[in-house]
Tab-separated table of N, CA and C in Angstrom:
chain	number	residue	atom	x	y	z
A	1	MET	N	0.816	-1.195	0.000
A	1	MET	CA	0.000	0.000	0.000
A	1	MET	C	0.859	1.259	0.000
A	2	ASP	N	2.069	1.151	0.598
A	2	ASP	CA	2.946	2.326	0.624
A	2	ASP	C	3.284	2.774	-0.787
A	3	GLU	N	3.531	1.780	-1.684
A	3	GLU	CA	3.862	2.119	-3.073
A	3	GLU	C	2.705	2.850	-3.745
A	4	LEU	N	1.470	2.424	-3.468
A	4	LEU	CA	0.296	3.078	-4.046
A	4	LEU	C	0.212	4.538	-3.609
A	5	VAL	N	0.487	4.795	-2.343
A	5	VAL	CA	0.413	6.152	-1.822
A	5	VAL	C	1.578	7.013	-2.330
A	6	GLU	N	2.788	6.441	-2.338
A	6	GLU	CA	3.977	7.201	-2.712
A	6	GLU	C	4.118	7.406	-4.220
A	7	ASP	N	3.745	6.392	-5.000
A	7	ASP	CA	3.917	6.455	-6.456
A	7	ASP	C	2.746	5.759	-7.142
A	8	PRO	N	1.568	6.400	-7.182
A	8	PRO	CA	0.391	5.733	-7.744
A	8	PRO	C	0.577	5.334	-9.209
A	9	GLU	N	1.242	6.171	-10.017
A	9	GLU	CA	1.436	5.823	-11.424
A	9	GLU	C	2.353	4.616	-11.563
A	10	GLY	N	3.402	4.550	-10.747
A	10	GLY	CA	4.301	3.394	-10.765
A	10	GLY	C	3.595	2.129	-10.326
A	11	PHE	N	2.733	2.252	-9.303
A	11	PHE	CA	1.964	1.114	-8.824
A	11	PHE	C	1.062	0.568	-9.921
A	12	VAL	N	0.353	1.453	-10.619
A	12	VAL	CA	-0.544	1.036	-11.699
A	12	VAL	C	0.262	0.406	-12.831
A	13	GLU	N	1.421	0.971	-13.148
A	13	GLU	CA	2.261	0.414	-14.208
A	13	GLU	C	2.718	-1.000	-13.845
A	14	ASP	N	3.145	-1.215	-12.594
A	14	ASP	CA	3.555	-2.551	-12.150
A	14	ASP	C	2.389	-3.524	-12.202
A	15	LEU	N	1.217	-3.083	-11.756
A	15	LEU	CA	0.031	-3.928	-11.776
A	15	LEU	C	-0.358	-4.287	-13.213
A	16	THR	N	-0.294	-3.305	-14.109
A	16	THR	CA	-0.604	-3.530	-15.518
A	16	THR	C	0.359	-4.537	-16.129
A	17	ASP	N	1.647	-4.376	-15.856
A	17	ASP	CA	2.648	-5.321	-16.370
A	17	ASP	C	2.375	-6.730	-15.868
A	18	SER	N	2.027	-6.855	-14.592
A	18	SER	CA	1.736	-8.162	-14.003
A	18	SER	C	0.531	-8.817	-14.666
A	19	LEU	N	-0.532	-8.036	-14.894
A	19	LEU	CA	-1.728	-8.583	-15.549
A	19	LEU	C	-1.444	-8.978	-16.999
A	20	GLU	N	-0.631	-8.180	-17.709
A	20	GLU	CA	-0.282	-8.533	-19.089
A	20	GLU	C	0.504	-9.836	-19.130
A	21	GLU	N	1.424	-10.047	-18.178
A	21	GLU	CA	2.178	-11.292	-18.111
A	21	GLU	C	1.251	-12.470	-17.840
A	22	GLN	N	0.295	-12.280	-16.924
A	22	GLN	CA	-0.658	-13.344	-16.602
A	22	GLN	C	-1.509	-13.675	-17.827
A	23	GLN	N	-1.950	-12.664	-18.565
A	23	GLN	CA	-2.709	-12.892	-19.789
A	23	GLN	C	-1.914	-13.736	-20.766
A	24	SER	N	-0.662	-13.392	-20.967
A	24	SER	CA	0.180	-14.100	-21.926
A	24	SER	C	0.385	-15.548	-21.532
A	25	SER	N	0.559	-15.809	-20.219
A	25	SER	CA	0.846	-17.166	-19.783
A	25	SER	C	-0.411	-18.019	-19.620
A	26	GLN	N	-1.529	-17.428	-19.194
A	26	GLN	CA	-2.733	-18.191	-18.896
A	26	GLN	C	-3.885	-17.924	-19.846
A	27	GLY	N	-3.822	-16.822	-20.528
A	27	GLY	CA	-4.967	-16.393	-21.330
A	27	GLY	C	-5.059	-17.102	-22.663
A	28	GLY	N	-6.070	-16.790	-23.333
A	28	GLY	CA	-6.402	-17.269	-24.661
A	28	GLY	C	-7.658	-16.512	-25.038
A	29	GLY	N	-8.323	-16.926	-26.044
A	29	GLY	CA	-9.559	-16.269	-26.414
A	29	GLY	C	-9.336	-14.854	-26.904
A	30	SER	N	-10.443	-14.148	-27.080
A	30	SER	CA	-10.373	-12.777	-27.575
A	30	SER	C	-11.659	-12.048	-27.212
A	31	ALA	N	-11.613	-10.710	-27.339
A	31	ALA	CA	-12.787	-9.884	-27.070
A	31	ALA	C	-12.777	-8.700	-28.017
A	32	THR	N	-13.974	-8.333	-28.486
A	32	THR	CA	-14.119	-7.183	-29.376
A	32	THR	C	-15.245	-6.298	-28.863
A	33	LEU	N	-14.933	-5.011	-28.748
A	33	LEU	CA	-15.915	-4.011	-28.353
A	33	LEU	C	-16.066	-3.034	-29.506
A	34	VAL	N	-17.307	-2.840	-29.946
A	34	VAL	CA	-17.606	-1.874	-31.006
A	34	VAL	C	-18.563	-0.850	-30.411
A	35	VAL	N	-18.132	0.418	-30.385
A	35	VAL	CA	-18.968	1.507	-29.877
A	35	VAL	C	-18.973	2.584	-30.952
A	36	GLY	N	-20.168	2.828	-31.507
A	36	GLY	CA	-20.262	3.772	-32.620
A	36	GLY	C	-19.448	3.265	-33.784
A	37	ASP	N	-18.529	4.085	-34.292
A	37	ASP	CA	-17.706	3.675	-35.428
A	37	ASP	C	-16.300	3.245	-35.006
A	38	GLN	N	-16.100	2.987	-33.708
A	38	GLN	CA	-14.791	2.565	-33.216
A	38	GLN	C	-14.822	1.114	-32.766
A	39	THR	N	-13.732	0.387	-33.049
A	39	THR	CA	-13.620	-1.025	-32.700
A	39	THR	C	-12.309	-1.265	-31.968
A	40	TRP	N	-12.387	-2.020	-30.877
A	40	TRP	CA	-11.209	-2.432	-30.130
A	40	TRP	C	-11.247	-3.946	-30.005
A	41	THR	N	-10.146	-4.598	-30.336
A	41	THR	CA	-10.038	-6.050	-30.235
A	41	THR	C	-8.878	-6.398	-29.313
A	42	PHE	N	-9.138	-7.289	-28.377
A	42	PHE	CA	-8.140	-7.712	-27.402
A	42	PHE	C	-7.942	-9.214	-27.478
A	43	GLY	N	-6.745	-9.668	-27.301
A	43	GLY	CA	-6.438	-11.079	-27.212
A	43	GLY	C	-4.998	-11.224	-26.765
A	44	PRO	N	-4.741	-12.040	-25.825
A	44	PRO	CA	-5.639	-12.927	-25.087
A	44	PRO	C	-6.415	-12.175	-24.002
A	45	VAL	N	-7.356	-12.884	-23.398
A	45	VAL	CA	-8.171	-12.337	-22.318
A	45	VAL	C	-8.120	-13.288	-21.124
A	46	LEU	N	-8.395	-12.759	-19.960
A	46	LEU	CA	-8.543	-13.568	-18.754
A	46	LEU	C	-10.014	-13.565	-18.366
A	47	CYS	N	-10.567	-14.736	-18.086
A	47	CYS	CA	-11.968	-14.850	-17.676
A	47	CYS	C	-12.055	-15.650	-16.384
A	48	ALA	N	-13.022	-15.318	-15.574
A	48	ALA	CA	-13.313	-16.082	-14.365
A	48	ALA	C	-14.827	-16.185	-14.228
A	49	PHE	N	-15.285	-17.360	-13.800
A	49	PHE	CA	-16.707	-17.637	-13.667
A	49	PHE	C	-17.026	-18.025	-12.227
A	50	GLY	N	-18.017	-17.379	-11.638
A	50	GLY	CA	-18.504	-17.731	-10.316
A	50	GLY	C	-17.652	-17.195	-9.182
A	51	PRO	N	-18.238	-17.138	-7.995
A	51	PRO	CA	-17.559	-16.539	-6.851
A	51	PRO	C	-16.284	-17.274	-6.426
A	52	ASP	N	-16.205	-18.590	-6.640
A	52	ASP	CA	-15.006	-19.321	-6.249
A	52	ASP	C	-13.805	-18.912	-7.091
A	53	GLU	N	-13.981	-18.795	-8.405
A	53	GLU	CA	-12.883	-18.381	-9.287
A	53	GLU	C	-12.569	-16.898	-9.123
A	54	ILE	N	-13.595	-16.079	-8.935
A	54	ILE	CA	-13.423	-14.636	-8.876
A	54	ILE	C	-12.943	-14.190	-7.494
A	55	GLY	N	-13.385	-14.890	-6.458
A	55	GLY	CA	-12.999	-14.521	-5.101
A	55	GLY	C	-13.865	-13.437	-4.506
A	56	GLN	N	-15.077	-13.287	-5.027
A	56	GLN	CA	-15.998	-12.268	-4.519
A	56	GLN	C	-17.394	-12.872	-4.462
A	57	GLU	N	-18.000	-12.843	-3.297
A	57	GLU	CA	-19.360	-13.344	-3.143
A	57	GLU	C	-20.307	-12.553	-4.040
A	58	GLY	N	-21.191	-13.223	-4.741
A	58	GLY	CA	-22.148	-12.567	-5.620
A	58	GLY	C	-21.630	-12.289	-7.011
A	59	ALA	N	-20.347	-12.545	-7.250
A	59	ALA	CA	-19.762	-12.321	-8.576
A	59	ALA	C	-20.055	-13.521	-9.468
A	60	GLU	N	-20.484	-13.237	-10.678
A	60	GLU	CA	-20.851	-14.285	-11.623
A	60	GLU	C	-19.834	-14.426	-12.756
A	61	PHE	N	-19.291	-13.287	-13.230
A	61	PHE	CA	-18.379	-13.323	-14.370
A	61	PHE	C	-17.477	-12.091	-14.375
A	62	VAL	N	-16.210	-12.299	-14.732
A	62	VAL	CA	-15.267	-11.203	-14.927
A	62	VAL	C	-14.393	-11.536	-16.129
A	63	LEU	N	-14.196	-10.535	-16.990
A	63	LEU	CA	-13.249	-10.624	-18.098
A	63	LEU	C	-12.346	-9.408	-18.001
A	64	SER	N	-11.049	-9.637	-18.139
A	64	SER	CA	-10.092	-8.541	-18.130
A	64	SER	C	-9.082	-8.761	-19.233
A	65	ALA	N	-8.739	-7.675	-19.913
A	65	ALA	CA	-7.709	-7.731	-20.948
A	65	ALA	C	-7.000	-6.388	-20.993
A	66	ILE	N	-5.679	-6.433	-21.025
A	66	ILE	CA	-4.880	-5.220	-21.141
A	66	ILE	C	-4.046	-5.338	-22.403
A	67	GLN	N	-4.098	-4.287	-23.194
A	67	GLN	CA	-3.371	-4.286	-24.469
A	67	GLN	C	-3.208	-2.842	-24.939
A	68	ASP	N	-2.043	-2.522	-25.461
A	68	ASP	CA	-1.774	-1.196	-26.040
A	68	ASP	C	-2.141	-0.052	-25.098
A	69	GLY	N	-1.903	-0.247	-23.793
A	69	GLY	CA	-2.169	0.815	-22.831
A	69	GLY	C	-3.620	0.975	-22.436
A	70	MET	N	-4.467	0.028	-22.840
A	70	MET	CA	-5.891	0.099	-22.502
A	70	MET	C	-6.310	-1.176	-21.782
A	71	GLN	N	-7.315	-1.050	-20.909
A	71	GLN	CA	-7.880	-2.206	-20.242
A	71	GLN	C	-9.365	-2.305	-20.550
A	72	MET	N	-9.760	-3.498	-21.010
A	72	MET	CA	-11.168	-3.828	-21.177
A	72	MET	C	-11.552	-4.642	-19.947
A	73	TYR	N	-12.680	-4.299	-19.349
A	73	TYR	CA	-13.126	-4.979	-18.139
A	73	TYR	C	-14.625	-5.213	-18.236
A	74	VAL	N	-15.030	-6.443	-17.988
A	74	VAL	CA	-16.441	-6.825	-18.030
A	74	VAL	C	-16.766	-7.513	-16.719
A	75	SER	N	-17.893	-7.164	-16.119
A	75	SER	CA	-18.241	-7.729	-14.823
A	75	SER	C	-19.744	-7.938	-14.702
A	76	ILE	N	-20.094	-9.088	-14.142
A	76	ILE	CA	-21.468	-9.350	-13.717
A	76	ILE	C	-21.376	-9.717	-12.241
A	77	ASP	N	-21.986	-8.900	-11.390
A	77	ASP	CA	-21.974	-9.172	-9.958
A	77	ASP	C	-23.203	-8.547	-9.312
A	78	ASP	N	-23.207	-8.491	-8.000
A	78	ASP	CA	-24.354	-7.941	-7.265
A	78	ASP	C	-24.626	-6.478	-7.594
A	79	PHE	N	-23.630	-5.774	-8.148
A	79	PHE	CA	-23.793	-4.355	-8.463
A	79	PHE	C	-24.360	-4.128	-9.863
A	80	GLY	N	-24.420	-5.184	-10.687
A	80	GLY	CA	-24.968	-5.055	-12.027
A	80	GLY	C	-24.063	-5.675	-13.075
A	81	GLU	N	-24.285	-5.256	-14.307
A	81	GLU	CA	-23.543	-5.765	-15.451
A	81	GLU	C	-22.866	-4.580	-16.125
A	82	PHE	N	-21.535	-4.631	-16.214
A	82	PHE	CA	-20.779	-3.485	-16.695
A	82	PHE	C	-19.715	-3.883	-17.707
A	83	ILE	N	-19.475	-3.002	-18.636
A	83	ILE	CA	-18.378	-3.129	-19.589
A	83	ILE	C	-17.673	-1.774	-19.616
A	84	THR	N	-16.354	-1.787	-19.442
A	84	THR	CA	-15.587	-0.553	-19.513
A	84	THR	C	-14.343	-0.754	-20.365
A	85	LEU	N	-13.889	0.322	-20.948
A	85	LEU	CA	-12.629	0.364	-21.683
A	85	LEU	C	-11.935	1.645	-21.269
A	86	ASP	N	-10.747	1.521	-20.684
A	86	ASP	CA	-10.062	2.690	-20.135
A	86	ASP	C	-8.592	2.722	-20.516
A	87	ASP	N	-8.091	3.926	-20.687
A	87	ASP	CA	-6.669	4.177	-20.864
A	87	ASP	C	-6.018	3.973	-19.503
A	88	VAL	N	-5.071	3.032	-19.392
A	88	VAL	CA	-4.418	2.777	-18.109
A	88	VAL	C	-3.002	3.363	-18.078
A	89	THR	N	-2.688	4.209	-19.044
A	89	THR	CA	-1.365	4.827	-19.069
A	89	THR	C	-1.395	6.310	-18.760
A	90	ASP	N	-2.529	6.963	-18.955
A	90	ASP	CA	-2.609	8.407	-18.730
A	90	ASP	C	-3.950	8.740	-18.087
A	91	PHE	N	-3.949	8.782	-16.772
A	91	PHE	CA	-5.203	9.013	-16.058
A	91	PHE	C	-5.651	10.469	-16.104
A	92	GLU	N	-4.728	11.383	-16.302
A	92	GLU	CA	-5.085	12.797	-16.343
A	92	GLU	C	-5.665	13.214	-17.685
A	93	ASN	N	-5.159	12.632	-18.770
A	93	ASN	CA	-5.641	12.933	-20.122
A	93	ASN	C	-5.841	11.639	-20.895
A	94	PRO	N	-6.814	10.839	-20.499
A	94	PRO	CA	-6.981	9.531	-21.141
A	94	PRO	C	-7.374	9.656	-22.616
A	95	SER	N	-6.870	8.708	-23.403
A	95	SER	CA	-7.221	8.684	-24.819
A	95	SER	C	-8.585	8.036	-25.037
A	96	VAL	N	-8.998	7.188	-24.110
A	96	VAL	CA	-10.285	6.516	-24.216
A	96	VAL	C	-10.842	6.279	-22.816
A	97	GLY	N	-12.149	6.350	-22.705
A	97	GLY	CA	-12.862	6.071	-21.463
A	97	GLY	C	-14.306	5.762	-21.817
A	98	ILE	N	-14.587	4.494	-22.022
A	98	ILE	CA	-15.922	4.045	-22.448
A	98	ILE	C	-16.538	3.251	-21.304
A	99	GLY	N	-17.791	3.499	-20.996
A	99	GLY	CA	-18.484	2.744	-19.963
A	99	GLY	C	-19.915	2.464	-20.363
A	100	SER	N	-20.373	1.268	-20.053
A	100	SER	CA	-21.756	0.922	-20.381
A	100	SER	C	-22.704	1.676	-19.468
A	101	SER	N	-23.862	1.998	-20.018
A	101	SER	CA	-24.897	2.660	-19.226
A	101	SER	C	-25.763	1.587	-18.577
A	102	GLY	N	-26.685	1.992	-17.751
A	102	GLY	CA	-27.567	1.036	-17.098
A	102	GLY	C	-28.361	0.222	-18.111
A	103	GLY	N	-28.779	-0.941	-17.704
A	103	GLY	CA	-29.589	-1.768	-18.580
A	103	GLY	C	-28.804	-2.684	-19.493
A	104	MET	N	-27.486	-2.774	-19.280
A	104	MET	CA	-26.657	-3.669	-20.087
A	104	MET	C	-27.053	-5.110	-19.764
A	105	ALA	N	-27.268	-5.928	-20.770
A	105	ALA	CA	-27.587	-7.337	-20.580
A	105	ALA	C	-26.482	-8.161	-21.217
A	106	ILE	N	-25.624	-8.737	-20.382
A	106	ILE	CA	-24.523	-9.559	-20.860
A	106	ILE	C	-24.986	-11.002	-20.859
A	107	GLU	N	-24.868	-11.657	-22.002
A	107	GLU	CA	-25.307	-13.044	-22.156
A	107	GLU	C	-24.086	-13.952	-22.209
A	108	ILE	N	-24.124	-15.031	-21.423
A	108	ILE	CA	-23.037	-16.005	-21.406
A	108	ILE	C	-23.594	-17.342	-21.852
A	109	ASP	N	-22.919	-17.956	-22.834
A	109	ASP	CA	-23.287	-19.274	-23.332
A	109	ASP	C	-22.005	-20.101	-23.378
A	110	GLY	N	-21.771	-20.864	-22.314
A	110	GLY	CA	-20.522	-21.610	-22.208
A	110	GLY	C	-19.369	-20.636	-22.050
A	111	LYS	N	-18.463	-20.626	-23.029
A	111	LYS	CA	-17.305	-19.724	-23.002
A	111	LYS	C	-17.507	-18.513	-23.910
A	112	SER	N	-18.684	-18.381	-24.513
A	112	SER	CA	-18.990	-17.247	-25.387
A	112	SER	C	-19.776	-16.196	-24.609
A	113	VAL	N	-19.400	-14.929	-24.806
A	113	VAL	CA	-20.037	-13.823	-24.101
A	113	VAL	C	-20.460	-12.793	-25.142
A	114	ARG	N	-21.653	-12.256	-24.971
A	114	ARG	CA	-22.161	-11.273	-25.923
A	114	ARG	C	-23.001	-10.248	-25.180
A	115	ALA	N	-22.954	-9.001	-25.653
A	115	ALA	CA	-23.777	-7.943	-25.063
A	115	ALA	C	-24.042	-6.879	-26.112
A	116	GLU	N	-25.153	-6.207	-25.936
A	116	GLU	CA	-25.499	-5.063	-26.781
A	116	GLU	C	-26.157	-4.044	-25.880
A	117	GLY	N	-25.811	-2.770	-26.087
A	117	GLY	CA	-26.410	-1.751	-25.240
A	117	GLY	C	-25.868	-0.375	-25.537
A	118	GLU	N	-26.088	0.523	-24.601
A	118	GLU	CA	-25.679	1.915	-24.737
A	118	GLU	C	-24.445	2.176	-23.882
A	119	PHE	N	-23.549	3.005	-24.421
A	119	PHE	CA	-22.294	3.334	-23.754
A	119	PHE	C	-22.133	4.842	-23.652
A	120	PHE	N	-21.409	5.269	-22.602
A	120	PHE	CA	-21.017	6.665	-22.440
A	120	PHE	C	-19.563	6.815	-22.849
A	121	ASP	N	-19.247	7.944	-23.476
A	121	ASP	CA	-17.862	8.302	-23.759
A	121	ASP	C	-17.438	9.245	-22.645
A	122	ASN	N	-16.711	8.709	-21.663
A	122	ASN	CA	-16.333	9.492	-20.496
A	122	ASN	C	-15.255	10.533	-20.792
A	123	VAL	N	-14.549	10.394	-21.906
A	123	VAL	CA	-13.541	11.381	-22.291
A	123	VAL	C	-14.225	12.606	-22.899
A	124	ALA	N	-15.185	12.360	-23.798
A	124	ALA	CA	-15.907	13.462	-24.446
A	124	ALA	C	-16.878	14.132	-23.477
A	125	GLY	N	-17.359	13.367	-22.502
A	125	GLY	CA	-18.306	13.912	-21.533
A	125	GLY	C	-19.708	14.002	-22.102
A	126	GLY	N	-20.567	14.628	-21.406
A	126	GLY	CA	-21.953	14.759	-21.842
A	126	GLY	C	-22.774	13.562	-21.432
A	127	PHE	N	-24.048	13.634	-21.800
A	127	PHE	CA	-24.981	12.596	-21.408
A	127	PHE	C	-25.472	11.761	-22.587
A	128	ASP	N	-24.957	12.044	-23.782
A	128	ASP	CA	-25.352	11.269	-24.951
A	128	ASP	C	-24.767	9.867	-24.860
A	129	THR	N	-25.557	8.885	-25.276
A	129	THR	CA	-25.067	7.514	-25.300
A	129	THR	C	-24.824	7.092	-26.741
A	130	ILE	N	-23.999	6.066	-26.873
A	130	ILE	CA	-23.639	5.530	-28.182
A	130	ILE	C	-23.925	4.042	-28.144
A	131	THR	N	-24.600	3.519	-29.162
A	131	THR	CA	-24.898	2.096	-29.232
A	131	THR	C	-23.629	1.304	-29.488
A	132	GLY	N	-23.530	0.163	-28.810
A	132	GLY	CA	-22.350	-0.661	-28.990
A	132	GLY	C	-22.642	-2.143	-28.786
A	133	THR	N	-21.677	-2.961	-29.193
A	133	THR	CA	-21.773	-4.401	-29.020
A	133	THR	C	-20.458	-4.919	-28.448
A	134	PHE	N	-20.550	-6.036	-27.785
A	134	PHE	CA	-19.392	-6.690	-27.193
A	134	PHE	C	-19.508	-8.183	-27.483
A	135	GLU	N	-18.410	-8.787	-27.912
A	135	GLU	CA	-18.353	-10.239	-28.114
A	135	GLU	C	-17.018	-10.746	-27.630
A	136	ALA	N	-17.034	-11.897	-26.951
A	136	ALA	CA	-15.796	-12.475	-26.463
A	136	ALA	C	-15.906	-13.989	-26.460
A	137	THR	N	-14.750	-14.605	-26.570
A	137	THR	CA	-14.608	-16.042	-26.391
A	137	THR	C	-13.558	-16.236	-25.310
A	138	CYS	N	-13.941	-16.872	-24.214
A	138	CYS	CA	-13.011	-17.094	-23.120
A	138	CYS	C	-12.207	-18.361	-23.364
A	139	PRO	N	-10.984	-18.384	-22.811
A	139	PRO	CA	-10.149	-19.593	-22.978
A	139	PRO	C	-10.707	-20.764	-22.204
């Protein structure tokens, strides 16, 4: 925790490097997020199913992928169903910040995951939503 307080950017960089290494060694599969006219594809991805794998009571599914300085994160838990895409290299001036709005319905069929819904562009700001789709295949 001292590192987080003393050097938050260094802490995030170390954490990002660790997750990328884990993806490379354990991951497989891929994920694609299309929001408006923009597309992001990640591979490999890390997936976990159920509270035992995730380590959180009430958690049903988590997907994480870090690539090219961005993190895609998908979660189904007691708080709802969320999809985010964030710049993990520049928190003050992020190049991307996409988040699903309420009402996201993420469908899981075995190792295949799909969702369609409305997203906010947190970098551009405002309250306008953009239609998007998400598809993934977990390893």
